[in-house]
């Protein structure tokens, strides 16, 4: 999405109820702080299902941008409580390279 936003974990628009994306049990590592990593068109009427994801950034904070035009930006904790999505998702500091490599090997070599 906008080129100035940097690296994003998730970004999509709205769907008809029952036809939204499901984004769950993913790991996303971003190399920046303070820029939204999740871009959504509408947090008030979420038709997609987002839950049980793990997000990582240098300082351990993940931001969600709602409504591309008005750009409301919230923390992951806030959207979990206020809008009820990203339940059981976590934000943590960027892991060590060795840990990332272990995840990669486990994924590729079941």
PDB file of C-alpha atoms in Angstrom:
ATOM      1  CA  UNK A   1       0.000   0.000   0.000  1.00  0.00           C
ATOM      2  CA  UNK A   2       1.276   3.532   0.017  1.00  0.00           C
ATOM      3  CA  UNK A   3       4.977   3.343  -0.786  1.00  0.00           C
ATOM      4  CA  UNK A   4       5.893   5.591   2.151  1.00  0.00           C
ATOM      5  CA  UNK A   5       4.370   3.111   4.614  1.00  0.00           C
ATOM      6  CA  UNK A   6       7.290   0.694   4.325  1.00  0.00           C
ATOM      7  CA  UNK A   7       6.920  -2.999   4.936  1.00  0.00           C
ATOM      8  CA  UNK A   8       3.413  -4.224   5.810  1.00  0.00           C
ATOM      9  CA  UNK A   9       2.196  -7.498   7.237  1.00  0.00           C
ATOM     10  CA  UNK A  10      -1.420  -7.270   6.103  1.00  0.00           C
ATOM     11  CA  UNK A  11      -3.290  -4.918   3.824  1.00  0.00           C
ATOM     12  CA  UNK A  12      -6.719  -5.353   2.278  1.00  0.00           C
ATOM     13  CA  UNK A  13     -10.040  -3.713   1.633  1.00  0.00           C
ATOM     14  CA  UNK A  14     -13.576  -4.532   2.641  1.00  0.00           C
ATOM     15  CA  UNK A  15     -15.655  -7.519   1.586  1.00  0.00           C
ATOM     16  CA  UNK A  16     -19.276  -8.553   1.804  1.00  0.00           C
ATOM     17  CA  UNK A  17     -19.998 -10.191   5.154  1.00  0.00           C
ATOM     18  CA  UNK A  18     -19.069 -13.877   5.041  1.00  0.00           C
ATOM     19  CA  UNK A  19     -16.689 -13.380   2.104  1.00  0.00           C
ATOM     20  CA  UNK A  20     -13.704 -11.785   3.849  1.00  0.00           C
ATOM     21  CA  UNK A  21     -10.179 -13.104   4.182  1.00  0.00           C
ATOM     22  CA  UNK A  22      -9.003 -15.232   7.087  1.00  0.00           C
ATOM     23  CA  UNK A  23      -5.543 -14.337   8.393  1.00  0.00           C
ATOM     24  CA  UNK A  24      -4.436 -16.543  11.292  1.00  0.00           C
ATOM     25  CA  UNK A  25      -1.400 -18.273  12.784  1.00  0.00           C
ATOM     26  CA  UNK A  26       1.127 -16.203  10.845  1.00  0.00           C
ATOM     27  CA  UNK A  27       4.421 -14.706  11.924  1.00  0.00           C
ATOM     28  CA  UNK A  28       5.313 -11.282  10.547  1.00  0.00           C
ATOM     29  CA  UNK A  29       8.600  -9.510  11.189  1.00  0.00           C
ATOM     30  CA  UNK A  30       8.888  -5.824  10.275  1.00  0.00           C
ATOM     31  CA  UNK A  31      12.080  -3.834  10.337  1.00  0.00           C
ATOM     32  CA  UNK A  32      10.615  -0.499  11.406  1.00  0.00           C
ATOM     33  CA  UNK A  33       8.860   1.119  14.348  1.00  0.00           C
ATOM     34  CA  UNK A  34       6.053   3.657  14.369  1.00  0.00           C
ATOM     35  CA  UNK A  35       4.631   2.903  10.916  1.00  0.00           C
ATOM     36  CA  UNK A  36       1.436   0.842  10.561  1.00  0.00           C
ATOM     37  CA  UNK A  37       2.086  -2.808   9.698  1.00  0.00           C
ATOM     38  CA  UNK A  38      -1.587  -3.721   9.267  1.00  0.00           C
ATOM     39  CA  UNK A  39      -3.610  -1.657   6.785  1.00  0.00           C
ATOM     40  CA  UNK A  40      -7.405  -2.067   6.735  1.00  0.00           C
ATOM     41  CA  UNK A  41     -10.227  -0.107   5.149  1.00  0.00           C
ATOM     42  CA  UNK A  42     -12.648  -0.370   8.069  1.00  0.00           C
ATOM     43  CA  UNK A  43     -12.007  -1.452  11.641  1.00  0.00           C
ATOM     44  CA  UNK A  44     -15.587  -0.735  12.793  1.00  0.00           C
ATOM     45  CA  UNK A  45     -17.150  -3.258  10.411  1.00  0.00           C
ATOM     46  CA  UNK A  46     -14.455  -5.907  10.001  1.00  0.00           C
ATOM     47  CA  UNK A  47     -15.583  -8.618   7.591  1.00  0.00           C
ATOM     48  CA  UNK A  48     -12.255 -10.452   7.601  1.00  0.00           C
ATOM     49  CA  UNK A  49     -11.075 -12.719  10.389  1.00  0.00           C
ATOM     50  CA  UNK A  50      -7.699 -11.857  11.909  1.00  0.00           C
ATOM     51  CA  UNK A  51      -6.517 -13.809  14.945  1.00  0.00           C
ATOM     52  CA  UNK A  52      -3.678 -15.791  16.513  1.00  0.00           C
ATOM     53  CA  UNK A  53      -0.984 -13.939  14.566  1.00  0.00           C
ATOM     54  CA  UNK A  54       2.474 -13.092  15.870  1.00  0.00           C
ATOM     55  CA  UNK A  55       3.968  -9.704  14.980  1.00  0.00           C
ATOM     56  CA  UNK A  56       7.528  -8.576  15.621  1.00  0.00           C
ATOM     57  CA  UNK A  57       9.173  -5.140  15.383  1.00  0.00           C
ATOM     58  CA  UNK A  58      12.359  -3.604  16.837  1.00  0.00           C
ATOM     59  CA  UNK A  59      10.527  -2.107  19.843  1.00  0.00           C
ATOM     60  CA  UNK A  60       7.758  -4.720  20.037  1.00  0.00           C
ATOM     61  CA  UNK A  61       4.899  -2.378  19.116  1.00  0.00           C
ATOM     62  CA  UNK A  62       2.629  -3.004  16.124  1.00  0.00           C
ATOM     63  CA  UNK A  63       0.288  -0.374  14.684  1.00  0.00           C
ATOM     64  CA  UNK A  64      -2.944  -0.858  12.736  1.00  0.00           C
ATOM     65  CA  UNK A  65      -4.165   1.748  10.241  1.00  0.00           C
ATOM     66  CA  UNK A  66      -7.923   1.894   9.712  1.00  0.00           C
ATOM     67  CA  UNK A  67      -9.647   3.696   6.839  1.00  0.00           C
ATOM     68  CA  UNK A  68      -7.012   4.587   4.272  1.00  0.00           C
ATOM     69  CA  UNK A  69      -8.362   8.099   3.617  1.00  0.00           C
ATOM     70  CA  UNK A  70      -8.657   9.297   7.232  1.00  0.00           C
ATOM     71  CA  UNK A  71      -5.742   7.188   8.550  1.00  0.00           C
ATOM     72  CA  UNK A  72      -6.797   6.318  12.064  1.00  0.00           C
ATOM     73  CA  UNK A  73      -3.814   4.554  13.653  1.00  0.00           C
ATOM     74  CA  UNK A  74      -4.110   2.320  16.715  1.00  0.00           C
ATOM     75  CA  UNK A  75      -1.940  -0.155  18.601  1.00  0.00           C
ATOM     76  CA  UNK A  76      -2.588  -3.877  18.286  1.00  0.00           C
ATOM     77  CA  UNK A  77      -3.776  -3.957  21.921  1.00  0.00           C
ATOM     78  CA  UNK A  78      -6.300  -1.217  21.221  1.00  0.00           C
ATOM     79  CA  UNK A  79      -7.921  -2.893  18.209  1.00  0.00           C
ATOM     80  CA  UNK A  80      -8.175  -6.161  20.137  1.00  0.00           C
ATOM     81  CA  UNK A  81     -10.177  -4.473  22.898  1.00  0.00           C
ATOM     82  CA  UNK A  82     -12.073  -1.835  20.940  1.00  0.00           C
ATOM     83  CA  UNK A  83     -12.902  -3.631  17.682  1.00  0.00           C
ATOM     84  CA  UNK A  84     -12.641  -7.293  18.704  1.00  0.00           C
ATOM     85  CA  UNK A  85     -10.268  -8.583  16.056  1.00  0.00           C
ATOM     86  CA  UNK A  86      -6.698  -9.882  16.215  1.00  0.00           C
ATOM     87  CA  UNK A  87      -7.769 -11.831  19.312  1.00  0.00           C
ATOM     88  CA  UNK A  88      -4.921 -13.961  20.684  1.00  0.00           C
ATOM     89  CA  UNK A  89      -2.480 -12.141  18.399  1.00  0.00           C
ATOM     90  CA  UNK A  90       0.738 -10.856  19.958  1.00  0.00           C
ATOM     91  CA  UNK A  91       3.358  -8.165  19.409  1.00  0.00           C
ATOM     92  CA  UNK A  92       6.950  -8.674  20.544  1.00  0.00           C
ATOM     93  CA  UNK A  93      10.462  -7.452  19.863  1.00  0.00           C
ATOM     94  CA  UNK A  94      12.267  -8.752  16.796  1.00  0.00           C
ATOM     95  CA  UNK A  95      13.699 -12.193  17.564  1.00  0.00           C
ATOM     96  CA  UNK A  96      17.295 -13.260  17.052  1.00  0.00           C
ATOM     97  CA  UNK A  97      18.235 -14.404  13.538  1.00  0.00           C
ATOM     98  CA  UNK A  98      18.861 -17.919  14.901  1.00  0.00           C
ATOM     99  CA  UNK A  99      15.254 -18.126  16.090  1.00  0.00           C
ATOM    100  CA  UNK A 100      13.934 -16.936  12.730  1.00  0.00           C
ATOM    101  CA  UNK A 101      16.030 -19.595  10.990  1.00  0.00           C
ATOM    102  CA  UNK A 102      14.614 -22.284  13.312  1.00  0.00           C
ATOM    103  CA  UNK A 103      11.074 -21.192  12.405  1.00  0.00           C
ATOM    104  CA  UNK A 104      11.927 -21.288   8.724  1.00  0.00           C
ATOM    105  CA  UNK A 105      13.448 -24.770   8.917  1.00  0.00           C
ATOM    106  CA  UNK A 106      10.474 -26.088  10.916  1.00  0.00           C
ATOM    107  CA  UNK A 107       8.088 -24.709   8.310  1.00  0.00           C
ATOM    108  CA  UNK A 108      10.000 -26.100   5.324  1.00  0.00           C
ATOM    109  CA  UNK A 109      10.982 -29.446   6.872  1.00  0.00           C
ATOM    110  CA  UNK A 110       7.958 -30.775   8.753  1.00  0.00           C
TER     111      UNK A 110
END
